[in-house]
Tab-separated table of C-alpha atoms in Angstrom:
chain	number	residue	atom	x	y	z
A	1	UNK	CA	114.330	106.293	112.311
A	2	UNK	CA	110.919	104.719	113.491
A	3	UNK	CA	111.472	103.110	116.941
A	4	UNK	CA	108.554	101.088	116.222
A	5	UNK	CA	108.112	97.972	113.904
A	6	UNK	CA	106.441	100.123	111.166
A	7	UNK	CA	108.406	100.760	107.553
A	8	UNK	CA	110.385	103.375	107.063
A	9	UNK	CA	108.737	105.994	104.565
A	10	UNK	CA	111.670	106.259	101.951
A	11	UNK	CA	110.546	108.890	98.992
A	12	UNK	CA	112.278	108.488	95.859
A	13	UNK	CA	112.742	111.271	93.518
A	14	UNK	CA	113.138	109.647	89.927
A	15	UNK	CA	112.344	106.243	88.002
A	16	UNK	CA	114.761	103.480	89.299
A	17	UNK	CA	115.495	99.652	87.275
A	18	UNK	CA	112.424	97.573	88.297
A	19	UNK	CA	114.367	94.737	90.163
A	20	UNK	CA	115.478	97.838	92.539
A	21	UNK	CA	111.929	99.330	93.394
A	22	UNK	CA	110.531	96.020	93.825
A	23	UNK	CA	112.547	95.418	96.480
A	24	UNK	CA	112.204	98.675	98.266
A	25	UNK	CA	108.574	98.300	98.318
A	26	UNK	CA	109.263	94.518	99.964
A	27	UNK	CA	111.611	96.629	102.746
A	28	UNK	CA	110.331	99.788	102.996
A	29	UNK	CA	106.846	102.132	102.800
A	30	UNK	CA	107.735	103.305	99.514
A	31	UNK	CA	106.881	106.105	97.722
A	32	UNK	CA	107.630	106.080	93.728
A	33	UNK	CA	108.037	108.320	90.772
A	34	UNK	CA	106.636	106.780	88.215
A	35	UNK	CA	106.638	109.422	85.785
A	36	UNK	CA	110.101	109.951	85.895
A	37	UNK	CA	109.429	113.855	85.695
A	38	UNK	CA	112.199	115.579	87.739
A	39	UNK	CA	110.842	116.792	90.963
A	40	UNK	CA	110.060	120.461	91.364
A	41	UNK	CA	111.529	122.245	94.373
A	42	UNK	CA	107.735	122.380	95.716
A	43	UNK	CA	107.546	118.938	95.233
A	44	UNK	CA	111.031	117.902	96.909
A	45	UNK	CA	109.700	120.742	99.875
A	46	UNK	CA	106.535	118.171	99.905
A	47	UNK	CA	109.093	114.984	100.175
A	48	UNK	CA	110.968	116.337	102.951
A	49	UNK	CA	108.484	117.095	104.987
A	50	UNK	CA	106.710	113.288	104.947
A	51	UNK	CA	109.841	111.071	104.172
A	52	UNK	CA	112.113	109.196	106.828
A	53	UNK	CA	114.478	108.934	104.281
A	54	UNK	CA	114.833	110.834	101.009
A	55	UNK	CA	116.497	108.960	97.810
A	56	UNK	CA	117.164	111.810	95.458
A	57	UNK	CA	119.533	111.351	92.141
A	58	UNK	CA	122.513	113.909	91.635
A	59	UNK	CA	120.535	115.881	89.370
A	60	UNK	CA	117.886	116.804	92.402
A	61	UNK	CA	119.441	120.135	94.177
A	62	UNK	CA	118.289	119.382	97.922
A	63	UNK	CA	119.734	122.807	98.876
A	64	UNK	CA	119.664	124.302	102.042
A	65	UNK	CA	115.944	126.047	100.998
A	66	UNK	CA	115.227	122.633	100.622
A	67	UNK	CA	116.385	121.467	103.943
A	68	UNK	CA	115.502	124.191	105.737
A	69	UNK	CA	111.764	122.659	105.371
A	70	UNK	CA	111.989	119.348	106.465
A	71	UNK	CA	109.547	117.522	109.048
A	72	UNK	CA	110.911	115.708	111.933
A	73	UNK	CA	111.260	112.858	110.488
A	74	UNK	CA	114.057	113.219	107.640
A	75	UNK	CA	116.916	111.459	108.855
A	76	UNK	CA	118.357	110.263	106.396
A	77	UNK	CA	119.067	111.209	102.412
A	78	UNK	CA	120.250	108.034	100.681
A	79	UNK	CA	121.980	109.593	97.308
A	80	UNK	CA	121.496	107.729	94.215
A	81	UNK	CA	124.722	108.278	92.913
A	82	UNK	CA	128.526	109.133	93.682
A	83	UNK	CA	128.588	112.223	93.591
A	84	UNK	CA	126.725	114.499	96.532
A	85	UNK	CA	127.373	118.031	95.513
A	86	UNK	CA	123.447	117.855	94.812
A	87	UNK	CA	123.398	118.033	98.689
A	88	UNK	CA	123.775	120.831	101.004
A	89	UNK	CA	125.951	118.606	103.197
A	90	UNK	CA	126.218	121.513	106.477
A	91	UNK	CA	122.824	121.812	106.363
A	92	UNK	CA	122.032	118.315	106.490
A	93	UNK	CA	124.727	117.776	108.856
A	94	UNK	CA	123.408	120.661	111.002
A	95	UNK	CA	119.957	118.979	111.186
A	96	UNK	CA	121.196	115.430	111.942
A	97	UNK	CA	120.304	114.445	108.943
A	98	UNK	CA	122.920	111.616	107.817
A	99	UNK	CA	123.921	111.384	104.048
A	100	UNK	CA	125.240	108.505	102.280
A	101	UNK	CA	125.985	107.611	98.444
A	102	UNK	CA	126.726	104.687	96.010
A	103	UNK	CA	130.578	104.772	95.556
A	104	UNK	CA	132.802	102.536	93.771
A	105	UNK	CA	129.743	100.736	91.949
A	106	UNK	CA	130.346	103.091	88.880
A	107	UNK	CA	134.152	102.854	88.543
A	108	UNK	CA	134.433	100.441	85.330
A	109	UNK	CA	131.797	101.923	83.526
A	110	UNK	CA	132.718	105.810	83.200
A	111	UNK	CA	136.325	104.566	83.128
A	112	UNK	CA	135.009	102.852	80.047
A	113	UNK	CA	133.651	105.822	78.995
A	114	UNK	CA	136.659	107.988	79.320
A	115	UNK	CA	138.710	105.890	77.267
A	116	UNK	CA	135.762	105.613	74.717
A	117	UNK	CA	136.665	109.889	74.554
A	118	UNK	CA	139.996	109.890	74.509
A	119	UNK	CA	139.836	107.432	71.326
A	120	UNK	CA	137.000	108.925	70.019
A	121	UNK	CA	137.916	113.041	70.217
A	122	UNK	CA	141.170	112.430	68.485
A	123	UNK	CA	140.479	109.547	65.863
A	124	UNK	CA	136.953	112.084	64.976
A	125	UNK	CA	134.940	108.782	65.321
A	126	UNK	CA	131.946	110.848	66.240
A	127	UNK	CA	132.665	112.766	63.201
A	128	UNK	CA	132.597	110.168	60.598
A	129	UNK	CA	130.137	107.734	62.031
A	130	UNK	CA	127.966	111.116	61.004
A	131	UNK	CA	128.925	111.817	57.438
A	132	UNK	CA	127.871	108.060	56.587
A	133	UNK	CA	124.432	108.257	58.140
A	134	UNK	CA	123.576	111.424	56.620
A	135	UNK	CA	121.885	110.804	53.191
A	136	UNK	CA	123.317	113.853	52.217
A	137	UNK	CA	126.950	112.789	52.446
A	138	UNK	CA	128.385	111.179	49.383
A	139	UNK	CA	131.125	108.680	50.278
A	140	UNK	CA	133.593	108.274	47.551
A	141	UNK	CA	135.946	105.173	49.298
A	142	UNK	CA	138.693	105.417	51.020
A	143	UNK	CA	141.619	108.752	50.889
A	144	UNK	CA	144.952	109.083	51.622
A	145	UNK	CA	144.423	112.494	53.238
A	146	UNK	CA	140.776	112.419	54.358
A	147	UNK	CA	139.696	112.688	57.876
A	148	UNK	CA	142.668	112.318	59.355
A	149	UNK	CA	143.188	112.514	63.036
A	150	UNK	CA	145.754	112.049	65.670
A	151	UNK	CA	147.354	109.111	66.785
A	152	UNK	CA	147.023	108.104	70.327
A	153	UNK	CA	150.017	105.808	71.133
A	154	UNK	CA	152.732	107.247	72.979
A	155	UNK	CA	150.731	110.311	73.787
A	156	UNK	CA	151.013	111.886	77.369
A	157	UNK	CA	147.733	111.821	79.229
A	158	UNK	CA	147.093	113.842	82.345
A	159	UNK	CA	144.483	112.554	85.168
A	160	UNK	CA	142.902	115.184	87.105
A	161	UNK	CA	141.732	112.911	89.885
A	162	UNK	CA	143.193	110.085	90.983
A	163	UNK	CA	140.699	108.042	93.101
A	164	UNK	CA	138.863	104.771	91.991
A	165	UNK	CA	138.611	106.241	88.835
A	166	UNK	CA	141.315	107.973	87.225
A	167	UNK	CA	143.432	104.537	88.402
A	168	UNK	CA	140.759	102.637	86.371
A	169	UNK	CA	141.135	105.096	83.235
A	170	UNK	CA	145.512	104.684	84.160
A	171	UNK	CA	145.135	101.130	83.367
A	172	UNK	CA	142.796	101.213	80.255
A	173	UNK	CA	144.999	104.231	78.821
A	174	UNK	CA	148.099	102.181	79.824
A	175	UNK	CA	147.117	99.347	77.821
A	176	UNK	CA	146.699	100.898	75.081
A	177	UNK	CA	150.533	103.035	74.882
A	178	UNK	CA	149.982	106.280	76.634
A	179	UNK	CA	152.199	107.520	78.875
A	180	UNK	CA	150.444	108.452	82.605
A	181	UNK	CA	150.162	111.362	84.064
A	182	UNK	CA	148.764	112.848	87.163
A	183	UNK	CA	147.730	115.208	89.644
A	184	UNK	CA	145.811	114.830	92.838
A	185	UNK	CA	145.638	116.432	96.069
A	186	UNK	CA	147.075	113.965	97.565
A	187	UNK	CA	150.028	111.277	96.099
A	188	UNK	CA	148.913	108.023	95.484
A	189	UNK	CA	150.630	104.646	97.061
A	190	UNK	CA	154.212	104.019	95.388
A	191	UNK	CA	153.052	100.313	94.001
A	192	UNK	CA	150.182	102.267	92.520
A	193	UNK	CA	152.347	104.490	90.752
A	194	UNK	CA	155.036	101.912	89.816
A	195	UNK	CA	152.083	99.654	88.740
A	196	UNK	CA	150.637	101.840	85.885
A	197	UNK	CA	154.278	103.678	85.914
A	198	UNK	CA	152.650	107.289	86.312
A	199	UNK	CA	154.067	110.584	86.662
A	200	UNK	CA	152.775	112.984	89.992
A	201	UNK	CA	152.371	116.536	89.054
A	202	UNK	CA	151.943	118.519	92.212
A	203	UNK	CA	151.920	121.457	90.305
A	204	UNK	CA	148.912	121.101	87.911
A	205	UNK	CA	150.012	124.160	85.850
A	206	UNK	CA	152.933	122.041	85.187
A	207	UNK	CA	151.661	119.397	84.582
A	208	UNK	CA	148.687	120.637	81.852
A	209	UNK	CA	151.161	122.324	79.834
A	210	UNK	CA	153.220	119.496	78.864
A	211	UNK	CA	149.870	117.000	78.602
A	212	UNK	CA	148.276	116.128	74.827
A	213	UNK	CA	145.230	114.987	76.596
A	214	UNK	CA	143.672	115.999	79.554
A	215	UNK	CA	141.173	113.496	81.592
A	216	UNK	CA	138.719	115.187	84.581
A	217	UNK	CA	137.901	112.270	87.145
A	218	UNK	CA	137.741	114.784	89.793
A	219	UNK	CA	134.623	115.614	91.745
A	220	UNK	CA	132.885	118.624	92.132
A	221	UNK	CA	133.698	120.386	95.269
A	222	UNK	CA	134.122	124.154	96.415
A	223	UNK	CA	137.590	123.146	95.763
A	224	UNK	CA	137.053	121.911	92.319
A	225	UNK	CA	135.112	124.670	91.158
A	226	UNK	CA	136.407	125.871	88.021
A	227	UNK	CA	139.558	123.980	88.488
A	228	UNK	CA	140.587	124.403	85.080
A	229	UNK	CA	140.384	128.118	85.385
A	230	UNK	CA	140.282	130.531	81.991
A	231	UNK	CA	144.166	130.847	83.564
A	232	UNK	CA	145.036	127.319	83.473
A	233	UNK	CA	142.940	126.478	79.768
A	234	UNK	CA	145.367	128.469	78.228
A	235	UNK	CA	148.168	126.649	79.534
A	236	UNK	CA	147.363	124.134	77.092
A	237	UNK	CA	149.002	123.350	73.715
A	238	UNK	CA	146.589	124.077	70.842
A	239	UNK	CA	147.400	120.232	69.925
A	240	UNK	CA	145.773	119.050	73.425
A	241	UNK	CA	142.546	117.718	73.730
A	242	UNK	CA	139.661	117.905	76.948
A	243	UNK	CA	137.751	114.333	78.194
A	244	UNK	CA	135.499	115.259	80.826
A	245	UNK	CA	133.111	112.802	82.588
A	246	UNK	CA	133.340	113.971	86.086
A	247	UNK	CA	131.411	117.313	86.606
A	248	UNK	CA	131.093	120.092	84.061
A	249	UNK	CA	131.398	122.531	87.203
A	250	UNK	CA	135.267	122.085	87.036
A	251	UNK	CA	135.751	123.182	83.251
A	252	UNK	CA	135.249	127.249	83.106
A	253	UNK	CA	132.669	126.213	79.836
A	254	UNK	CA	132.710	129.546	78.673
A	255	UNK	CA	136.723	129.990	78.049
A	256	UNK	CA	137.007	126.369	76.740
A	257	UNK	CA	133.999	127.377	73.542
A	258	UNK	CA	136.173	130.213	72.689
A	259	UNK	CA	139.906	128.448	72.812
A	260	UNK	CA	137.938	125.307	70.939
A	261	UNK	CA	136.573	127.936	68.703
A	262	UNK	CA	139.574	130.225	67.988
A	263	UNK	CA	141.480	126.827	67.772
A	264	UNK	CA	144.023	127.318	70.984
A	265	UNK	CA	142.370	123.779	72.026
A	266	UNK	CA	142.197	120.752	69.747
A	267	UNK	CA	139.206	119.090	71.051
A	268	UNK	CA	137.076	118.326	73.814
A	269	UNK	CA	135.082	115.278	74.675
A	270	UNK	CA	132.444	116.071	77.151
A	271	UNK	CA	129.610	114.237	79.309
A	272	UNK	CA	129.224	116.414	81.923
A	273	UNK	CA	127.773	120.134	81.240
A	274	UNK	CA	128.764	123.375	83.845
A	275	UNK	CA	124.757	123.850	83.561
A	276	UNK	CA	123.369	120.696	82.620
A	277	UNK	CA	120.618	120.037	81.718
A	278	UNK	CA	121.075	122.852	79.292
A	279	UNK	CA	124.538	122.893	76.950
A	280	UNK	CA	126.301	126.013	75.391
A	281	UNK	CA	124.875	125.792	71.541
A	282	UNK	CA	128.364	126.785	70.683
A	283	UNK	CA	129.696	123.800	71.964
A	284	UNK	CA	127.124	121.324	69.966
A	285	UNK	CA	127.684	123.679	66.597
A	286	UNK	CA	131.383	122.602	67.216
A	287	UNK	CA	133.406	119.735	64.782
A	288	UNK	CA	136.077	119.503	67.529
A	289	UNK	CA	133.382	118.404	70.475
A	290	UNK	CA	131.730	114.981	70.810
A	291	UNK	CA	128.739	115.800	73.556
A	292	UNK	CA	126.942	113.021	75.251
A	293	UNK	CA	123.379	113.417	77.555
A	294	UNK	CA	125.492	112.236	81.026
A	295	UNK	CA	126.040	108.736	80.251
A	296	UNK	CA	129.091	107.573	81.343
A	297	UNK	CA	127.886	105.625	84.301
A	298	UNK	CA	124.603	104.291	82.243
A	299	UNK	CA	124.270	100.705	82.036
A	300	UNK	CA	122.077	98.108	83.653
A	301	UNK	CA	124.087	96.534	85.903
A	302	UNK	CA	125.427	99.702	86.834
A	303	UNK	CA	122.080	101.676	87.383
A	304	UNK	CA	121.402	98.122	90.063
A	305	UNK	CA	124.086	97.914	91.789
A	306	UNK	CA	123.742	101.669	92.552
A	307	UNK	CA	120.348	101.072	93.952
A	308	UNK	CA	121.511	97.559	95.798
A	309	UNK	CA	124.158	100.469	97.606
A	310	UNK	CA	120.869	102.728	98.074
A	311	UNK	CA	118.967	99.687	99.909
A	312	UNK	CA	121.936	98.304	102.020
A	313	UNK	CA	122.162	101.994	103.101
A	314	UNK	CA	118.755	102.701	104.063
A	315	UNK	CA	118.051	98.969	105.714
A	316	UNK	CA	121.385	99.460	107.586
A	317	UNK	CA	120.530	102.680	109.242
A	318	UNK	CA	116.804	101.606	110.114
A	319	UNK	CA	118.463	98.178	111.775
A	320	UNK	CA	120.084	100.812	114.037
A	321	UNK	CA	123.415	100.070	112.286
A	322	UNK	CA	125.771	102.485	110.572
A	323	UNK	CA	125.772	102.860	107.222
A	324	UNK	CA	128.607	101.615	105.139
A	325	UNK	CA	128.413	104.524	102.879
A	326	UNK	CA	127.929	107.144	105.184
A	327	UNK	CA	129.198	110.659	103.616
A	328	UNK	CA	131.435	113.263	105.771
A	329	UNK	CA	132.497	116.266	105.019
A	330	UNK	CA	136.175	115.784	105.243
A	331	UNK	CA	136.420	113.136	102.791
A	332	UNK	CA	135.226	115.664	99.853
């Protein structure tokens, strides 16, 4: 970072909440998109070369091409968001470049969002909030036998994750009568699991072919890739169902259409895309798939407090200090 009193030149990539680029601009020589158009790699070439510090959003690949091209005086990428599998973390770390994200600032909200899934794929919420607002659709009142779904009490649910997350979806799924399941590379605390009374799978095989609902709070790792292999999809009972808000990258998308299509998988509730932004039509043509744009962590106060995480970051580092959000390698 600048030895000298001047700014630092922080570049950011996409359109943040006004109250947060405000106060860059107070802290920092800042550089805005105001178009909100999604930076070309040219363009992110261009950042890299001018910035001190780069703020990109998960959905900006600064890949080791990227990298590769950066002037002197990148030191820093400040992630807006969780999630860094946008960045090339070796290369970064092999150009002292220092990476740091916004964690735990999104927990409540996508587990909110999770739970909103596992209601709505089972109960087909998405699926009749539809028929009324099409003009087409001729409601008749109510019927014994029409759209009926599955009930969700007492229901086994198994967490693919358990970090900040999955524990926050535990205790929302709790609450409302399903029975907690999980796997994770690593066993949670015993007052953790006696508190939401959960069940460790170590096997995940195991463990997905007993489940009626399967959650992904996982992240998206070399690890993670394809996690739920073609393989371990068709461990599933045809009566399961899929919520995914983590990273589409885990789900093989291409055996889950065809199992959701040939009916070996009950349903799938997805926010996250293998090759976002563009989704499998298959998927959208489906009734047994409620798709959102990538919105589990979208609300105001979260989209702020991500960018208060992005500041204290970024101010901390050119005070000289260490940043409390500093990414390494090992903890992905």
């Amino acid at each position: 970072m600048p030895t000298s009193p001047r700014k630092p030149t922080v570049v950011v990539t996409r359109k943040l909440p006004d109250v947060v680029e405000t106060r860059m601009c107070e802290l920092f020589d800042t550089r805005l998109n105001v178009d909100d158009k999604p930076m070309s790699h040219a363009e992110l070439v261009e950042a890299v070369k001018n910035a001190d510090v780069l703020v990109p959003t998960v959905t900006d690949r600064i890949d080791r091409a990227v990298l590769t091209q950066a002037g002197p005086r990148l030191r820093m990428i400040a992630n807006f968001g969780t999630g860094v599998d946008n960045v090339d973390l070796d290369t970064a770390r092999n150009r002292g470049i220092l990476v740091t994200n916004t964690p735990g600032v999104l927990t409540e909200d996508t587990a909110d969002m999770t739970m909103a899934l596992i209601l709505a794929v089972p109960r087909r919420l998405a699926e009749g909030a539809a028929y009324m607002h099409d003009p087409n659709s001729k409601w008749t009142g109510w019927s014994p036998t029409w759209m009926l779904g599955h009930r969700i009490y007492g229901k086994r649910l198994g967490i693919i994750g358990m970090g900040r997350i999955g524990q926050a979806v535990a205790r929302r799924a709790k609450a409302f009568g399903l029975q907690i399941h999980y796997h994770n590379r690593r066993r949670v605390l015993e007052e953790i699991e006696e508190e939401l009374e959960a069940t460790y799978w170590e096997s995940l095989d195991q463990m997905l072919t007993r489940m009626d609902i399967i959650s992904v709070n996982c992240p998206h790792t070399p690890a993670t890739f394809h996690l739920l292999s073609a393989r371990r999809l068709k461990l599933l009972k045809p009566s399961a169902y899929i919520v995914n808000t983590a990273r589409g990258e885990v789900v093989d998308e291409n055996e889950l259409v065809r199992l959701l299509e040939a009916g070996a998988i009950a349903g799938a509730g997805l926010d996250v895309f293998e090759h976002e932004p563009a989704v499998n039509p298959r998927l959208l043509a489906s009734d047994r798939v409620i798709a959102l744009p990538h919105m589990s962590s979208a609300t105001i106060e979260g989209r702020v407090d991500m960018g208060e995480k992005v500041i204290i970051n970024i101010k901390a580092f050119a005070d000289g200090h260490a940043p409390p959000d500093r990414v390494h390698p090992a903890m992905l």
